[in-house]
mmCIF file of C-alpha atoms in Angstrom:
data_model
loop_
_atom_site.group_PDB
_atom_site.id
_atom_site.type_symbol
_atom_site.label_atom_id
_atom_site.label_comp_id
_atom_site.label_asym_id
_atom_site.label_seq_id
_atom_site.Cartn_x
_atom_site.Cartn_y
_atom_site.Cartn_z
ATOM 1 C CA UNK A 1063 28.581 345.463 248.772
ATOM 2 C CA UNK A 1064 30.136 348.935 248.935
ATOM 3 C CA UNK A 1065 33.481 349.486 247.171
ATOM 4 C CA UNK A 1066 36.553 349.742 249.440
ATOM 5 C CA UNK A 1067 37.809 353.232 250.403
ATOM 6 C CA UNK A 1068 40.880 352.866 248.163
ATOM 7 C CA UNK A 1069 38.641 352.245 245.124
ATOM 8 C CA UNK A 1070 36.506 355.281 245.981
ATOM 9 C CA UNK A 1071 39.612 357.437 246.322
ATOM 10 C CA UNK A 1072 40.920 356.195 242.978
ATOM 11 C CA UNK A 1073 37.596 356.951 241.261
ATOM 12 C CA UNK A 1074 37.493 360.439 242.778
ATOM 13 C CA UNK A 1075 41.050 361.123 241.593
ATOM 14 C CA UNK A 1076 40.215 359.934 238.080
ATOM 15 C CA UNK A 1077 37.076 362.083 238.039
ATOM 16 C CA UNK A 1078 39.066 365.128 239.180
ATOM 17 C CA UNK A 1079 41.651 364.464 236.483
ATOM 18 C CA UNK A 1080 38.984 364.312 233.780
ATOM 19 C CA UNK A 1081 37.411 367.539 235.055
ATOM 20 C CA UNK A 1082 40.803 369.305 235.067
ATOM 21 C CA UNK A 1083 41.430 368.135 231.497
ATOM 22 C CA UNK A 1084 38.066 369.588 230.467
ATOM 23 C CA UNK A 1085 38.854 372.889 232.180
ATOM 24 C CA UNK A 1086 42.200 373.194 230.379
ATOM 25 C CA UNK A 1087 40.655 372.211 227.043
ATOM 26 C CA UNK A 1088 37.762 374.696 227.298
ATOM 27 C CA UNK A 1089 40.105 377.427 228.583
ATOM 28 C CA UNK A 1090 42.524 377.012 225.675
ATOM 29 C CA UNK A 1091 39.679 377.071 223.149
ATOM 30 C CA UNK A 1092 38.170 380.193 224.757
ATOM 31 C CA UNK A 1093 41.534 381.986 224.814
ATOM 32 C CA UNK A 1094 42.079 381.186 221.119
ATOM 33 C CA UNK A 1095 38.537 382.260 220.195
ATOM 34 C CA UNK A 1096 38.654 385.474 222.210
ATOM 35 C CA UNK A 1097 42.117 386.295 220.902
ATOM 36 C CA UNK A 1098 41.279 385.662 217.253
ATOM 37 C CA UNK A 1099 37.802 387.260 217.265
ATOM 38 C CA UNK A 1100 38.937 390.896 216.678
ATOM 39 C CA UNK A 1101 40.982 389.940 213.610
ATOM 40 C CA UNK A 1102 38.252 387.723 212.142
ATOM 41 C CA UNK A 1103 35.596 390.386 212.689
ATOM 42 C CA UNK A 1104 37.793 393.058 211.125
ATOM 43 C CA UNK A 1105 38.306 390.962 207.992
ATOM 44 C CA UNK A 1106 34.787 389.646 207.417
ATOM 45 C CA UNK A 1107 32.376 392.255 208.822
ATOM 46 C CA UNK A 1108 32.035 395.276 206.562
ATOM 47 C CA UNK A 1109 31.720 398.741 208.097
ATOM 48 C CA UNK A 1110 28.176 399.121 206.695
ATOM 49 C CA UNK A 1111 26.855 396.170 208.696
ATOM 50 C CA UNK A 1112 24.419 397.301 211.384
ATOM 51 C CA UNK A 1113 25.876 396.279 214.757
ATOM 52 C CA UNK A 1114 22.536 395.259 216.273
ATOM 53 C CA UNK A 1115 21.833 392.884 213.379
ATOM 54 C CA UNK A 1116 25.134 391.046 213.903
ATOM 55 C CA UNK A 1117 24.603 390.865 217.682
ATOM 56 C CA UNK A 1118 21.059 389.499 217.318
ATOM 57 C CA UNK A 1119 22.207 386.941 214.759
ATOM 58 C CA UNK A 1120 25.010 385.908 217.116
ATOM 59 C CA UNK A 1121 22.476 385.350 219.927
ATOM 60 C CA UNK A 1122 20.343 383.193 217.612
ATOM 61 C CA UNK A 1123 23.462 381.222 216.634
ATOM 62 C CA UNK A 1124 24.271 380.696 220.333
ATOM 63 C CA UNK A 1125 20.820 379.186 220.891
ATOM 64 C CA UNK A 1126 21.186 376.881 217.866
ATOM 65 C CA UNK A 1127 24.686 375.774 218.954
ATOM 66 C CA UNK A 1128 23.563 375.168 222.549
ATOM 67 C CA UNK A 1129 20.582 373.074 221.408
ATOM 68 C CA UNK A 1130 22.868 371.096 219.089
ATOM 69 C CA UNK A 1131 25.321 370.290 221.918
ATOM 70 C CA UNK A 1132 22.451 369.348 224.232
ATOM 71 C CA UNK A 1133 21.098 366.947 221.619
ATOM 72 C CA UNK A 1134 24.600 365.556 221.136
ATOM 73 C CA UNK A 1135 25.147 364.832 224.841
ATOM 74 C CA UNK A 1136 21.571 363.569 225.305
ATOM 75 C CA UNK A 1137 20.543 366.159 227.900
ATOM 76 C CA UNK A 1138 17.983 368.120 225.858
ATOM 77 C CA UNK A 1139 14.844 366.208 226.889
ATOM 78 C CA UNK A 1140 15.774 365.996 230.563
ATOM 79 C CA UNK A 1141 16.759 369.665 230.849
ATOM 80 C CA UNK A 1142 13.623 371.020 229.228
ATOM 81 C CA UNK A 1143 11.447 368.595 231.186
ATOM 82 C CA UNK A 1144 12.838 370.064 234.420
ATOM 83 C CA UNK A 1145 12.713 373.671 233.150
ATOM 84 C CA UNK A 1146 10.662 376.253 235.078
ATOM 85 C CA UNK A 1147 10.165 379.967 234.467
ATOM 86 C CA UNK A 1148 11.149 380.880 238.033
ATOM 87 C CA UNK A 1149 14.321 378.800 237.777
ATOM 88 C CA UNK A 1150 15.202 380.406 234.453
ATOM 89 C CA UNK A 1151 14.676 383.943 235.748
ATOM 90 C CA UNK A 1152 16.740 383.211 238.862
ATOM 91 C CA UNK A 1153 19.607 381.453 237.092
ATOM 92 C CA UNK A 1154 19.800 383.429 233.846
ATOM 93 C CA UNK A 1155 17.376 386.361 233.829
ATOM 94 C CA UNK A 1156 19.082 388.262 236.637
ATOM 95 C CA UNK A 1157 22.662 387.869 235.291
ATOM 96 C CA UNK A 1158 21.486 388.811 231.778
ATOM 97 C CA UNK A 1159 19.830 391.991 233.079
ATOM 98 C CA UNK A 1160 22.955 392.824 235.122
ATOM 99 C CA UNK A 1161 25.216 392.366 232.092
ATOM 100 C CA UNK A 1162 22.946 394.617 230.009
ATOM 101 C CA UNK A 1163 23.158 397.364 232.656
ATOM 102 C CA UNK A 1164 26.919 396.857 232.942
ATOM 103 C CA UNK A 1165 27.430 397.339 229.192
ATOM 104 C CA UNK A 1166 25.405 400.561 229.239
ATOM 105 C CA UNK A 1167 27.470 401.938 232.135
ATOM 106 C CA UNK A 1168 30.714 401.067 230.333
ATOM 107 C CA UNK A 1169 29.596 402.976 227.237
ATOM 108 C CA UNK A 1170 28.843 406.043 229.357
ATOM 109 C CA UNK A 1171 32.138 405.818 231.208
ATOM 110 C CA UNK A 1172 34.283 405.255 228.111
ATOM 111 C CA UNK A 1173 33.123 408.572 226.660
ATOM 112 C CA UNK A 1174 34.199 410.515 229.752
ATOM 113 C CA UNK A 1175 37.512 408.949 230.795
ATOM 114 C CA UNK A 1176 40.989 408.725 229.315
ATOM 115 C CA UNK A 1177 42.077 405.213 228.344
ATOM 116 C CA UNK A 1178 44.500 404.754 231.265
ATOM 117 C CA UNK A 1179 41.908 405.578 233.948
ATOM 118 C CA UNK A 1180 39.209 403.569 232.197
ATOM 119 C CA UNK A 1181 41.441 400.500 231.794
ATOM 120 C CA UNK A 1182 42.654 400.542 235.387
ATOM 121 C CA UNK A 1183 39.156 400.830 236.847
ATOM 122 C CA UNK A 1184 37.573 398.404 234.377
ATOM 123 C CA UNK A 1185 40.038 395.632 235.226
ATOM 124 C CA UNK A 1186 38.996 395.717 238.887
ATOM 125 C CA UNK A 1187 36.122 393.443 237.779
ATOM 126 C CA UNK A 1188 38.509 390.500 238.260
ATOM 127 C CA UNK A 1189 38.949 391.481 241.908
ATOM 128 C CA UNK A 1190 35.201 391.971 242.416
ATOM 129 C CA UNK A 1191 34.551 388.549 240.882
ATOM 130 C CA UNK A 1192 36.825 387.001 243.519
ATOM 131 C CA UNK A 1193 34.994 388.935 246.258
ATOM 132 C CA UNK A 1194 31.536 387.835 245.108
ATOM 133 C CA UNK A 1195 32.570 384.204 244.675
ATOM 134 C CA UNK A 1196 33.646 384.320 248.322
ATOM 135 C CA UNK A 1197 30.355 385.770 249.575
ATOM 136 C CA UNK A 1198 28.048 383.778 247.284
ATOM 137 C CA UNK A 1199 29.951 380.497 246.963
ATOM 138 C CA UNK A 1200 32.269 380.715 250.007
ATOM 139 C CA UNK A 1201 35.156 380.142 247.611
ATOM 140 C CA UNK A 1202 38.282 381.343 249.400
ATOM 141 C CA UNK A 1203 41.555 382.497 247.853
ATOM 142 C CA UNK A 1204 44.996 381.939 249.349
ATOM 143 C CA UNK A 1205 47.234 384.955 250.024
ATOM 144 C CA UNK A 1206 49.382 383.982 247.036
ATOM 145 C CA UNK A 1207 46.289 383.688 244.816
ATOM 146 C CA UNK A 1208 45.224 387.189 245.851
ATOM 147 C CA UNK A 1209 48.696 388.389 244.880
ATOM 148 C CA UNK A 1210 48.298 386.610 241.535
ATOM 149 C CA UNK A 1211 44.996 388.425 240.982
ATOM 150 C CA UNK A 1212 46.686 391.796 241.492
ATOM 151 C CA UNK A 1213 49.437 390.792 239.042
ATOM 152 C CA UNK A 1214 46.766 389.847 236.524
ATOM 153 C CA UNK A 1215 44.972 393.180 236.975
ATOM 154 C CA UNK A 1216 48.245 395.042 236.357
ATOM 155 C CA UNK A 1217 48.839 392.960 233.214
ATOM 156 C CA UNK A 1218 45.285 393.579 231.994
ATOM 157 C CA UNK A 1219 45.697 397.332 232.499
ATOM 158 C CA UNK A 1220 48.977 397.322 230.554
ATOM 159 C CA UNK A 1221 47.422 395.379 227.671
ATOM 160 C CA UNK A 1222 44.340 397.614 227.551
ATOM 161 C CA UNK A 1223 46.419 400.803 227.688
ATOM 162 C CA UNK A 1224 48.652 399.451 224.935
ATOM 163 C CA UNK A 1225 45.606 399.178 222.676
ATOM 164 C CA UNK A 1226 44.189 402.628 223.451
ATOM 165 C CA UNK A 1227 47.088 404.755 224.662
ATOM 166 C CA UNK A 1228 46.474 407.435 222.048
ATOM 167 C CA UNK A 1229 43.022 408.235 223.346
ATOM 168 C CA UNK A 1230 42.694 411.232 225.652
ATOM 169 C CA UNK A 1231 40.018 412.391 228.016
ATOM 170 C CA UNK A 1232 36.924 413.777 226.357
ATOM 171 C CA UNK A 1233 36.023 416.040 229.239
ATOM 172 C CA UNK A 1234 38.066 418.219 231.607
ATOM 173 C CA UNK A 1235 35.152 418.870 233.968
ATOM 174 C CA UNK A 1236 35.976 417.198 237.307
ATOM 175 C CA UNK A 1237 32.337 416.570 238.270
ATOM 176 C CA UNK A 1238 31.521 415.084 234.875
ATOM 177 C CA UNK A 1239 34.575 412.799 235.039
ATOM 178 C CA UNK A 1240 33.545 411.627 238.520
ATOM 179 C CA UNK A 1241 29.808 411.096 237.976
ATOM 180 C CA UNK A 1242 29.841 410.060 234.302
ATOM 181 C CA UNK A 1243 33.244 408.378 234.167
ATOM 182 C CA UNK A 1244 34.684 406.963 237.394
ATOM 183 C CA UNK A 1245 31.472 406.008 239.203
ATOM 184 C CA UNK A 1246 29.846 404.241 236.187
ATOM 185 C CA UNK A 1247 32.932 402.106 235.431
ATOM 186 C CA UNK A 1248 33.333 401.125 239.094
ATOM 187 C CA UNK A 1249 29.658 400.178 239.337
ATOM 188 C CA UNK A 1250 30.024 398.243 236.056
ATOM 189 C CA UNK A 1251 33.009 396.328 237.502
ATOM 190 C CA UNK A 1252 31.003 395.429 240.611
ATOM 191 C CA UNK A 1253 28.080 394.287 238.434
ATOM 192 C CA UNK A 1254 30.395 392.218 236.241
ATOM 193 C CA UNK A 1255 31.761 390.407 239.288
ATOM 194 C CA UNK A 1256 28.248 389.857 240.660
ATOM 195 C CA UNK A 1257 26.856 388.509 237.371
ATOM 196 C CA UNK A 1258 29.816 386.176 236.844
ATOM 197 C CA UNK A 1259 29.463 384.812 240.383
ATOM 198 C CA UNK A 1260 25.710 384.335 239.970
ATOM 199 C CA UNK A 1261 26.312 382.338 236.781
ATOM 200 C CA UNK A 1262 28.865 380.207 238.606
ATOM 201 C CA UNK A 1263 26.419 379.717 241.504
ATOM 202 C CA UNK A 1264 23.620 378.668 239.143
ATOM 203 C CA UNK A 1265 25.795 376.118 237.342
ATOM 204 C CA UNK A 1266 27.773 374.705 240.277
ATOM 205 C CA UNK A 1267 25.251 374.900 243.148
ATOM 206 C CA UNK A 1268 21.888 374.760 241.397
ATOM 207 C CA UNK A 1269 23.312 372.429 238.703
ATOM 208 C CA UNK A 1270 21.774 374.567 235.973
ATOM 209 C CA UNK A 1271 23.047 373.388 232.591
ATOM 210 C CA UNK A 1272 25.560 375.820 231.067
ATOM 211 C CA UNK A 1273 23.976 375.216 227.662
ATOM 212 C CA UNK A 1274 20.525 376.033 229.035
ATOM 213 C CA UNK A 1275 21.896 379.181 230.685
ATOM 214 C CA UNK A 1276 23.344 380.236 227.335
ATOM 215 C CA UNK A 1277 19.925 379.787 225.706
ATOM 216 C CA UNK A 1278 18.089 381.661 228.442
ATOM 217 C CA UNK A 1279 20.568 384.559 228.592
ATOM 218 C CA UNK A 1280 20.575 384.849 224.799
ATOM 219 C CA UNK A 1281 16.788 385.097 224.742
ATOM 220 C CA UNK A 1282 16.699 387.712 227.518
ATOM 221 C CA UNK A 1283 19.520 389.678 225.897
ATOM 222 C CA UNK A 1284 17.832 389.542 222.494
ATOM 223 C CA UNK A 1285 14.533 390.802 223.925
ATOM 224 C CA UNK A 1286 16.332 393.738 225.580
ATOM 225 C CA UNK A 1287 18.158 394.503 222.331
ATOM 226 C CA UNK A 1288 14.954 394.317 220.279
ATOM 227 C CA UNK A 1289 13.259 396.709 222.698
ATOM 228 C CA UNK A 1290 16.149 399.160 222.312
ATOM 229 C CA UNK A 1291 15.738 399.212 218.505
ATOM 230 C CA UNK A 1292 12.473 401.126 218.933
ATOM 231 C CA UNK A 1293 14.497 404.252 219.750
ATOM 232 C CA UNK A 1294 18.108 403.481 218.776
ATOM 233 C CA UNK A 1295 19.854 404.607 215.540
ATOM 234 C CA UNK A 1296 20.428 400.939 214.652
ATOM 235 C CA UNK A 1297 16.679 400.324 214.800
ATOM 236 C CA UNK A 1298 16.068 403.173 212.358
ATOM 237 C CA UNK A 1299 18.820 401.898 210.054
ATOM 238 C CA UNK A 1300 17.305 398.388 210.012
ATOM 239 C CA UNK A 1301 13.848 399.759 209.202
ATOM 240 C CA UNK A 1302 15.316 401.872 206.417
ATOM 241 C CA UNK A 1303 17.849 399.479 204.850
ATOM 242 C CA UNK A 1304 16.800 396.036 206.090
ATOM 243 C CA UNK A 1305 18.125 393.696 208.770
ATOM 244 C CA UNK A 1306 20.977 392.226 206.688
ATOM 245 C CA UNK A 1307 22.174 395.504 205.167
ATOM 246 C CA UNK A 1308 25.888 395.248 204.298
ATOM 247 C CA UNK A 1309 26.053 391.492 204.944
ATOM 248 C CA UNK A 1310 27.923 388.985 202.781
ATOM 249 C CA UNK A 1311 28.094 385.193 203.205
ATOM 250 C CA UNK A 1312 31.490 385.686 204.916
ATOM 251 C CA UNK A 1313 29.863 387.808 207.638
ATOM 252 C CA UNK A 1314 28.513 384.592 209.127
ATOM 253 C CA UNK A 1315 32.060 383.400 209.942
ATOM 254 C CA UNK A 1316 32.781 385.872 212.791
ATOM 255 C CA UNK A 1317 29.163 385.726 213.952
ATOM 256 C CA UNK A 1318 29.209 381.940 214.374
ATOM 257 C CA UNK A 1319 32.756 382.084 215.796
ATOM 258 C CA UNK A 1320 31.555 384.582 218.402
ATOM 259 C CA UNK A 1321 28.547 382.378 219.204
ATOM 260 C CA UNK A 1322 30.842 379.429 219.902
ATOM 261 C CA UNK A 1323 32.828 381.724 222.178
ATOM 262 C CA UNK A 1324 29.652 382.401 224.145
ATOM 263 C CA UNK A 1325 29.175 378.648 224.603
ATOM 264 C CA UNK A 1326 32.775 378.325 225.807
ATOM 265 C CA UNK A 1327 32.352 381.178 228.317
ATOM 266 C CA UNK A 1328 29.470 379.236 229.868
ATOM 267 C CA UNK A 1329 31.483 376.028 230.018
ATOM 268 C CA UNK A 1330 34.556 377.675 231.557
ATOM 269 C CA UNK A 1331 32.428 379.510 234.146
ATOM 270 C CA UNK A 1332 30.560 376.305 234.957
ATOM 271 C CA UNK A 1333 33.628 374.084 235.341
ATOM 272 C CA UNK A 1334 36.312 376.527 236.514
ATOM 273 C CA UNK A 1335 34.540 379.620 237.844
ATOM 274 C CA UNK A 1336 34.469 383.324 237.047
ATOM 275 C CA UNK A 1337 37.940 384.077 238.419
ATOM 276 C CA UNK A 1338 39.579 381.484 236.156
ATOM 277 C CA UNK A 1339 37.602 382.929 233.246
ATOM 278 C CA UNK A 1340 39.228 386.291 234.003
ATOM 279 C CA UNK A 1341 42.672 384.715 233.611
ATOM 280 C CA UNK A 1342 41.634 383.203 230.279
ATOM 281 C CA UNK A 1343 40.301 386.518 228.916
ATOM 282 C CA UNK A 1344 43.471 388.427 229.850
ATOM 283 C CA UNK A 1345 45.617 385.666 228.313
ATOM 284 C CA UNK A 1346 43.579 386.022 225.126
ATOM 285 C CA UNK A 1347 44.729 389.646 224.794
ATOM 286 C CA UNK A 1348 48.263 388.325 224.368
ATOM 287 C CA UNK A 1349 47.033 385.948 221.651
ATOM 288 C CA UNK A 1350 45.453 388.922 219.859
ATOM 289 C CA UNK A 1351 48.796 390.767 219.937
ATOM 290 C CA UNK A 1352 50.583 387.688 218.565
ATOM 291 C CA UNK A 1353 48.055 387.199 215.750
ATOM 292 C CA UNK A 1354 48.252 390.882 214.828
ATOM 293 C CA UNK A 1355 52.011 390.503 214.481
ATOM 294 C CA UNK A 1356 51.697 387.337 212.361
ATOM 295 C CA UNK A 1357 48.906 388.470 210.012
ATOM 296 C CA UNK A 1358 49.108 392.282 210.051
ATOM 297 C CA UNK A 1359 52.822 392.777 210.696
ATOM 298 C CA UNK A 1360 51.998 394.929 213.748
ATOM 299 C CA UNK A 1361 54.713 394.355 216.396
ATOM 300 C CA UNK A 1362 53.622 393.932 220.022
ATOM 301 C CA UNK A 1363 53.761 397.154 222.041
ATOM 302 C CA UNK A 1364 56.119 397.643 224.984
ATOM 303 C CA UNK A 1365 53.050 397.322 227.247
ATOM 304 C CA UNK A 1366 52.367 393.863 225.798
ATOM 305 C CA UNK A 1367 55.963 392.712 226.276
ATOM 306 C CA UNK A 1368 55.882 393.835 229.920
ATOM 307 C CA UNK A 1369 52.477 392.224 230.498
ATOM 308 C CA UNK A 1370 53.493 388.814 229.093
ATOM 309 C CA UNK A 1371 55.650 387.663 232.038
ATOM 310 C CA UNK A 1372 53.091 389.095 234.471
ATOM 311 C CA UNK A 1373 50.298 386.999 232.953
ATOM 312 C CA UNK A 1374 52.425 383.840 232.893
ATOM 313 C CA UNK A 1375 53.556 384.395 236.495
ATOM 314 C CA UNK A 1376 50.050 385.154 237.777
ATOM 315 C CA UNK A 1377 48.568 382.038 236.147
ATOM 316 C CA UNK A 1378 51.388 379.865 237.499
ATOM 317 C CA UNK A 1379 51.000 381.218 241.055
ATOM 318 C CA UNK A 1380 47.205 380.994 241.031
ATOM 319 C CA UNK A 1381 47.226 377.343 239.944
ATOM 320 C CA UNK A 1382 50.171 376.264 242.119
ATOM 321 C CA UNK A 1383 49.021 377.757 245.425
ATOM 322 C CA UNK A 1384 45.287 377.128 245.918
ATOM 323 C CA UNK A 1385 43.602 377.796 249.244
ATOM 324 C CA UNK A 1386 44.213 374.954 251.682
ATOM 325 C CA UNK A 1387 41.807 374.192 254.522
ATOM 326 C CA UNK A 1388 43.777 374.250 257.751
ATOM 327 C CA UNK A 1389 43.577 370.997 259.653
ATOM 328 C CA UNK A 1390 42.616 371.352 263.292
ATOM 329 C CA UNK A 1391 45.269 370.158 265.659
ATOM 330 C CA UNK A 1392 44.296 367.145 267.755
#
């Protein structure tokens, strides 16, 4: 005998409540991790440490953590039994390759733009994420949510400029600024929005496990990074000094902390979507400013103080005024 409609409605409401609690929990953890990561890395990673070695170790730690959580929730056997190479390449391979290209474009752009221009254009990735979630997932935003997104972009620009306001433009050549500065960062923002939406599509539509996606993207990213060491300065440094040159036991703290952050990014994207993840990341910049004041005695900049109410307002508006499907009149 089927349960009455009232019982079904009650179960659906309870399920939605549990999911919302998870989203808030994962979002808070990610904001704290992302906000604290710069300070932890600064304290425990020595300047001699080869960057590629810490990144590769972080990717390995992500895989270990993801496998551990899959064992804990009992999904490991089922997920790997259903695993296919085509599914992995579609769900994780493409976003991983897009993120790798995006990071390269950002490095090129950062060298050819002043911090204000770079920050403003880089933060448009939040807007592009909303656009791609509409086209790929048909996820619509209300007018007020779109306004909240613009508020968030303004806040993100202020926070980014506050961190790098002393940096000037490296080049005064207009063509070089356009082709090696503005165009690369805009393309990188588009790619960031596309990759985030593809990850959300894989987890929400294709029901691809966020833990499995973390494993797959870590493997693809590690392979790309290993290939780059054949020609990169970091590769030469590792061959000359060894993989763990400059490491201490404390170096593992920020590496593992960063790996857990990668797990949380997957969970937030899976449960809440790429746009909500953008809100979390911008909020984390405020946490960084607060922690710098507490532990380093560095007071928040004027940019940070202006951005704080913008972030709070944008989050409040975005959550309070979701898109409502208009009911057809009888």
